[in-house]
Amino acid sequence: MSIRKAVKLAASPFGGRLGPGGRSSNSGITATVFGGYGFIGRYFINELGSCGSRVYVPFRGCELEVRHLKPMFDLGQLGLLPFSSRDEQSIIDSLKNSDVVINMIGKHYETKHLVPTRRSDGTLSRVNYGFDEVHVTIPETLARLSKEAGVKCFMHVSAMSADSQSSSLWSQSKAKGEEAVRKHFPEAIIVRPATVFGPVDRFLN
């Protein structure tokens, strides 16, 4: 199924569609997309914008990292919200007005600090964001808070290689993330894409 068709199908339960279609119409979708400004996310965001959806994109770091999304929407249809995945209130503020929440947050490698930092449990670690936090803890938190907020549809982007018995820690974390999402949002839609490449991917740039 194409992204455009999936977006149109997702709009049907929510009603409120106005106009002939296109960026200046109203698709009836109000969505929050976490991780929506990466390689795959920017194309998905564009599809939502092209059919007249209202979209909130939470982001970390500098607001210049998400400015490429602005031309994809009509005026007032895109909300760029600073947030932290470790701050539940910022997550709640990001999704409280949405019918649909999509999680596209993921990492291909664990990021590390130059020197060890102290964790909340008192241990020292160089790891900033590890596989388990990014692929398990964050999706679980998003699914739980979405269910508590009354979100109607939760979509989680996993990976085709997700397997709890895999020798890859990355693939194991993806499988555990799916289980964590299902625990809090049993009717969640799990998407398992294969390796994706294109003009702005991490392979060719």
mmCIF file of C-alpha atoms in Angstrom:
data_model
loop_
_atom_site.group_PDB
_atom_site.id
_atom_site.type_symbol
_atom_site.label_atom_id
_atom_site.label_comp_id
_atom_site.label_asym_id
_atom_site.label_seq_id
_atom_site.Cartn_x
_atom_site.Cartn_y
_atom_site.Cartn_z
ATOM 1 C CA MET A 1 0.000 0.000 0.000
ATOM 2 C CA SER A 2 1.341 3.433 -0.896
ATOM 3 C CA ILE A 3 1.853 6.122 1.755
ATOM 4 C CA ARG A 4 -0.737 8.326 0.027
ATOM 5 C CA LYS A 5 -3.378 5.578 0.140
ATOM 6 C CA ALA A 6 -2.601 4.789 3.793
ATOM 7 C CA VAL A 7 -2.980 8.451 4.708
ATOM 8 C CA LYS A 8 -6.353 8.681 2.945
ATOM 9 C CA LEU A 9 -7.608 5.521 4.660
ATOM 10 C CA ALA A 10 -6.471 6.837 8.046
ATOM 11 C CA ALA A 11 -8.564 9.965 7.545
ATOM 12 C CA SER A 12 -11.860 8.143 7.132
ATOM 13 C CA PRO A 13 -12.703 7.466 10.821
ATOM 14 C CA PHE A 14 -12.182 11.050 11.904
ATOM 15 C CA GLY A 15 -14.440 12.975 9.508
ATOM 16 C CA GLY A 16 -14.231 16.703 9.051
ATOM 17 C CA ARG A 17 -12.937 16.568 5.481
ATOM 18 C CA LEU A 18 -13.310 19.852 3.619
ATOM 19 C CA GLY A 19 -12.308 20.887 0.115
ATOM 20 C CA PRO A 20 -11.430 18.995 -3.063
ATOM 21 C CA GLY A 21 -8.139 17.657 -1.679
ATOM 22 C CA GLY A 22 -4.644 19.093 -1.661
ATOM 23 C CA ARG A 23 -2.591 21.194 0.704
ATOM 24 C CA SER A 24 -5.247 23.897 1.095
ATOM 25 C CA SER A 25 -7.989 21.402 1.998
ATOM 26 C CA ASN A 26 -8.733 19.719 5.335
ATOM 27 C CA SER A 27 -8.237 15.945 5.343
ATOM 28 C CA GLY A 28 -9.741 15.535 8.813
ATOM 29 C CA ILE A 29 -6.441 14.181 10.179
ATOM 30 C CA THR A 30 -4.695 15.769 13.129
ATOM 31 C CA ALA A 31 -1.475 13.851 13.677
ATOM 32 C CA THR A 32 1.647 13.995 15.798
ATOM 33 C CA VAL A 33 4.706 12.461 14.141
ATOM 34 C CA PHE A 34 7.690 11.672 16.348
ATOM 35 C CA GLY A 35 10.924 11.329 14.392
ATOM 36 C CA GLY A 36 9.283 12.947 11.378
ATOM 37 C CA TYR A 37 12.224 14.972 10.092
ATOM 38 C CA GLY A 38 14.624 12.169 9.163
ATOM 39 C CA PHE A 39 15.095 10.460 5.807
ATOM 40 C CA ILE A 40 11.829 8.472 5.702
ATOM 41 C CA GLY A 41 9.948 10.897 7.920
ATOM 42 C CA ARG A 42 10.238 13.864 5.577
ATOM 43 C CA TYR A 43 8.473 11.956 2.782
ATOM 44 C CA PHE A 44 5.722 10.752 5.102
ATOM 45 C CA ILE A 45 5.247 14.282 6.437
ATOM 46 C CA ASN A 46 4.982 15.575 2.865
ATOM 47 C CA GLU A 47 2.196 13.088 2.108
ATOM 48 C CA LEU A 48 0.284 14.266 5.161
ATOM 49 C CA GLY A 49 0.741 17.869 4.096
ATOM 50 C CA SER A 50 -0.233 17.221 0.490
ATOM 51 C CA CYS A 51 -3.715 16.035 1.500
ATOM 52 C CA GLY A 52 -4.392 18.911 3.907
ATOM 53 C CA SER A 53 -3.624 17.365 7.295
ATOM 54 C CA ARG A 54 -2.778 19.248 10.456
ATOM 55 C CA VAL A 55 0.496 17.874 11.808
ATOM 56 C CA TYR A 56 2.592 18.394 14.920
ATOM 57 C CA VAL A 57 6.273 17.446 14.712
ATOM 58 C CA PRO A 58 8.111 17.292 18.049
ATOM 59 C CA PHE A 59 11.872 17.790 17.669
ATOM 60 C CA ARG A 60 15.084 17.816 19.685
ATOM 61 C CA GLY A 61 17.943 20.231 19.205
ATOM 62 C CA CYS A 62 17.977 23.191 16.838
ATOM 63 C CA GLU A 63 14.795 24.336 15.064
ATOM 64 C CA LEU A 64 16.834 24.661 11.837
ATOM 65 C CA GLU A 65 16.798 20.845 11.646
ATOM 66 C CA VAL A 66 13.048 20.863 10.929
ATOM 67 C CA ARG A 67 12.702 23.970 8.759
ATOM 68 C CA HIS A 68 12.692 21.872 5.555
ATOM 69 C CA LEU A 69 9.207 20.644 6.540
ATOM 70 C CA LYS A 70 7.553 24.085 6.430
ATOM 71 C CA PRO A 71 6.966 24.301 2.628
ATOM 72 C CA MET A 72 5.080 20.991 2.764
ATOM 73 C CA PHE A 73 2.057 22.581 4.490
ATOM 74 C CA ASP A 74 -0.418 25.374 4.032
ATOM 75 C CA LEU A 75 -0.131 28.222 6.519
ATOM 76 C CA GLY A 76 -0.973 27.180 10.073
ATOM 77 C CA GLN A 77 -1.150 23.436 9.382
ATOM 78 C CA LEU A 78 2.287 22.506 10.753
ATOM 79 C CA GLY A 79 3.291 22.781 14.413
ATOM 80 C CA LEU A 80 6.962 22.368 15.338
ATOM 81 C CA LEU A 81 7.268 21.590 19.046
ATOM 82 C CA PRO A 82 10.512 21.236 21.049
ATOM 83 C CA PHE A 83 10.384 18.156 23.291
ATOM 84 C CA SER A 84 12.487 15.632 25.160
ATOM 85 C CA SER A 85 11.796 11.912 25.054
ATOM 86 C CA ARG A 86 12.795 11.832 28.727
ATOM 87 C CA ASP A 87 10.202 14.462 29.688
ATOM 88 C CA GLU A 88 6.697 12.986 29.703
ATOM 89 C CA GLN A 89 4.974 16.357 30.012
ATOM 90 C CA SER A 90 6.552 17.554 26.764
ATOM 91 C CA ILE A 91 5.301 14.368 25.080
ATOM 92 C CA ILE A 92 1.781 14.898 26.414
ATOM 93 C CA ASP A 93 1.805 18.485 25.170
ATOM 94 C CA SER A 94 2.858 17.227 21.727
ATOM 95 C CA LEU A 95 0.078 14.658 21.255
ATOM 96 C CA LYS A 96 -2.847 15.937 23.329
ATOM 97 C CA ASN A 97 -4.653 17.488 20.323
ATOM 98 C CA SER A 98 -4.087 14.624 17.865
ATOM 99 C CA ASP A 99 -6.240 11.755 16.634
ATOM 100 C CA VAL A 100 -3.250 9.907 15.183
ATOM 101 C CA VAL A 101 0.238 9.429 16.632
ATOM 102 C CA ILE A 102 3.064 8.017 14.512
ATOM 103 C CA ASN A 103 6.390 6.952 15.992
ATOM 104 C CA MET A 104 9.298 7.001 13.540
ATOM 105 C CA ILE A 105 12.080 7.463 16.096
ATOM 106 C CA GLY A 106 14.996 5.100 15.527
ATOM 107 C CA LYS A 107 18.770 4.775 15.543
ATOM 108 C CA HIS A 108 21.222 2.755 13.470
ATOM 109 C CA TYR A 109 23.944 3.053 16.107
ATOM 110 C CA GLU A 110 24.227 4.016 19.761
ATOM 111 C CA THR A 111 25.445 7.555 20.405
ATOM 112 C CA LYS A 112 28.026 8.169 23.116
ATOM 113 C CA HIS A 113 29.518 11.017 25.136
ATOM 114 C CA LEU A 114 33.239 11.702 25.066
ATOM 115 C CA VAL A 115 33.386 11.135 28.824
ATOM 116 C CA PRO A 116 31.078 9.065 31.081
ATOM 117 C CA THR A 117 28.051 10.802 32.601
ATOM 118 C CA ARG A 118 26.083 9.772 35.675
ATOM 119 C CA ARG A 119 22.691 8.171 35.186
ATOM 120 C CA SER A 120 19.618 8.579 37.403
ATOM 121 C CA ASP A 121 20.487 5.277 39.117
ATOM 122 C CA GLY A 122 23.974 6.549 39.973
ATOM 123 C CA THR A 123 25.922 4.501 37.421
ATOM 124 C CA LEU A 124 28.397 6.031 34.975
ATOM 125 C CA SER A 125 27.985 5.465 31.241
ATOM 126 C CA ARG A 126 29.268 6.949 28.003
ATOM 127 C CA VAL A 127 26.110 5.918 26.124
ATOM 128 C CA ASN A 128 23.762 8.829 25.426
ATOM 129 C CA TYR A 129 20.895 7.083 23.610
ATOM 130 C CA GLY A 130 21.153 3.300 23.398
ATOM 131 C CA PHE A 131 19.116 0.843 21.329
ATOM 132 C CA ASP A 132 16.881 -0.205 24.218
ATOM 133 C CA GLU A 133 15.968 3.354 25.164
ATOM 134 C CA VAL A 134 15.318 4.473 21.579
ATOM 135 C CA HIS A 135 13.574 1.332 20.291
ATOM 136 C CA VAL A 136 11.868 0.057 23.469
ATOM 137 C CA THR A 137 11.507 2.651 26.219
ATOM 138 C CA ILE A 138 10.524 5.590 24.017
ATOM 139 C CA PRO A 139 7.925 3.683 21.926
ATOM 140 C CA GLU A 140 6.462 2.199 25.116
ATOM 141 C CA THR A 141 6.161 5.665 26.651
ATOM 142 C CA LEU A 142 4.575 7.102 23.509
ATOM 143 C CA ALA A 143 2.069 4.242 23.267
ATOM 144 C CA ARG A 144 1.129 4.500 26.951
ATOM 145 C CA LEU A 145 0.672 8.279 26.895
ATOM 146 C CA SER A 146 -1.241 8.095 23.604
ATOM 147 C CA LYS A 147 -3.681 5.579 25.055
ATOM 148 C CA GLU A 148 -4.129 7.697 28.180
ATOM 149 C CA ALA A 149 -4.758 10.780 26.024
ATOM 150 C CA GLY A 150 -7.493 9.016 24.017
ATOM 151 C CA VAL A 151 -5.595 8.880 20.724
ATOM 152 C CA LYS A 152 -7.612 6.880 18.184
ATOM 153 C CA CYS A 153 -4.783 5.460 16.078
ATOM 154 C CA PHE A 154 -1.152 4.694 16.980
ATOM 155 C CA MET A 155 1.342 3.721 14.275
ATOM 156 C CA HIS A 156 4.804 2.397 15.121
ATOM 157 C CA VAL A 157 7.562 2.042 12.516
ATOM 158 C CA SER A 158 9.710 -0.988 13.327
ATOM 159 C CA ALA A 159 11.881 -3.019 10.924
ATOM 160 C CA MET A 160 11.534 -6.123 8.789
ATOM 161 C CA SER A 161 14.454 -7.719 10.654
ATOM 162 C CA ALA A 162 12.841 -7.314 14.093
ATOM 163 C CA ASP A 163 13.481 -10.610 15.904
ATOM 164 C CA SER A 164 13.911 -11.246 19.617
ATOM 165 C CA GLN A 165 16.149 -14.255 18.816
ATOM 166 C CA SER A 166 18.411 -12.361 16.423
ATOM 167 C CA SER A 167 22.163 -12.123 17.013
ATOM 168 C CA SER A 168 21.849 -8.387 16.304
ATOM 169 C CA LEU A 169 21.168 -6.197 19.351
ATOM 170 C CA TRP A 170 19.518 -3.712 16.988
ATOM 171 C CA SER A 171 17.037 -6.300 15.681
ATOM 172 C CA GLN A 172 16.368 -7.574 19.201
ATOM 173 C CA SER A 173 15.534 -4.061 20.391
ATOM 174 C CA LYS A 174 13.147 -3.552 17.477
ATOM 175 C CA ALA A 175 11.248 -6.728 18.409
ATOM 176 C CA LYS A 176 11.096 -5.755 22.080
ATOM 177 C CA GLY A 177 9.799 -2.341 21.029
ATOM 178 C CA GLU A 178 6.878 -3.928 19.159
ATOM 179 C CA GLU A 179 5.956 -5.960 22.250
ATOM 180 C CA ALA A 180 6.140 -2.866 24.444
ATOM 181 C CA VAL A 181 3.851 -0.913 22.107
ATOM 182 C CA ARG A 182 1.307 -3.751 21.935
ATOM 183 C CA LYS A 183 1.241 -3.975 25.732
ATOM 184 C CA HIS A 184 -0.120 -0.442 26.061
ATOM 185 C CA PHE A 185 -1.857 0.003 22.689
ATOM 186 C CA PRO A 186 -2.981 -3.493 21.533
ATOM 187 C CA GLU A 187 -4.612 -2.193 18.334
ATOM 188 C CA ALA A 188 -1.516 -0.262 17.259
ATOM 189 C CA ILE A 189 -0.448 -0.504 13.625
ATOM 190 C CA ILE A 190 3.090 -1.923 13.325
ATOM 191 C CA VAL A 191 4.934 -1.097 10.091
ATOM 192 C CA ARG A 192 7.982 -3.214 9.182
ATOM 193 C CA PRO A 193 9.883 -1.625 6.280
ATOM 194 C CA ALA A 194 12.940 -3.171 4.694
ATOM 195 C CA THR A 195 16.110 -1.160 4.057
ATOM 196 C CA VAL A 196 15.169 2.081 2.295
ATOM 197 C CA PHE A 197 17.521 4.104 0.109
ATOM 198 C CA GLY A 198 17.159 7.315 -1.865
ATOM 199 C CA PRO A 199 18.660 10.739 -2.715
ATOM 200 C CA VAL A 200 18.998 11.914 0.908
ATOM 201 C CA ASP A 201 19.678 8.611 2.679
ATOM 202 C CA ARG A 202 22.666 7.751 4.865
ATOM 203 C CA PHE A 203 24.179 5.520 2.169
ATOM 204 C CA LEU A 204 24.605 8.106 -0.601
ATOM 205 C CA ASN A 205 25.175 11.248 1.490
#
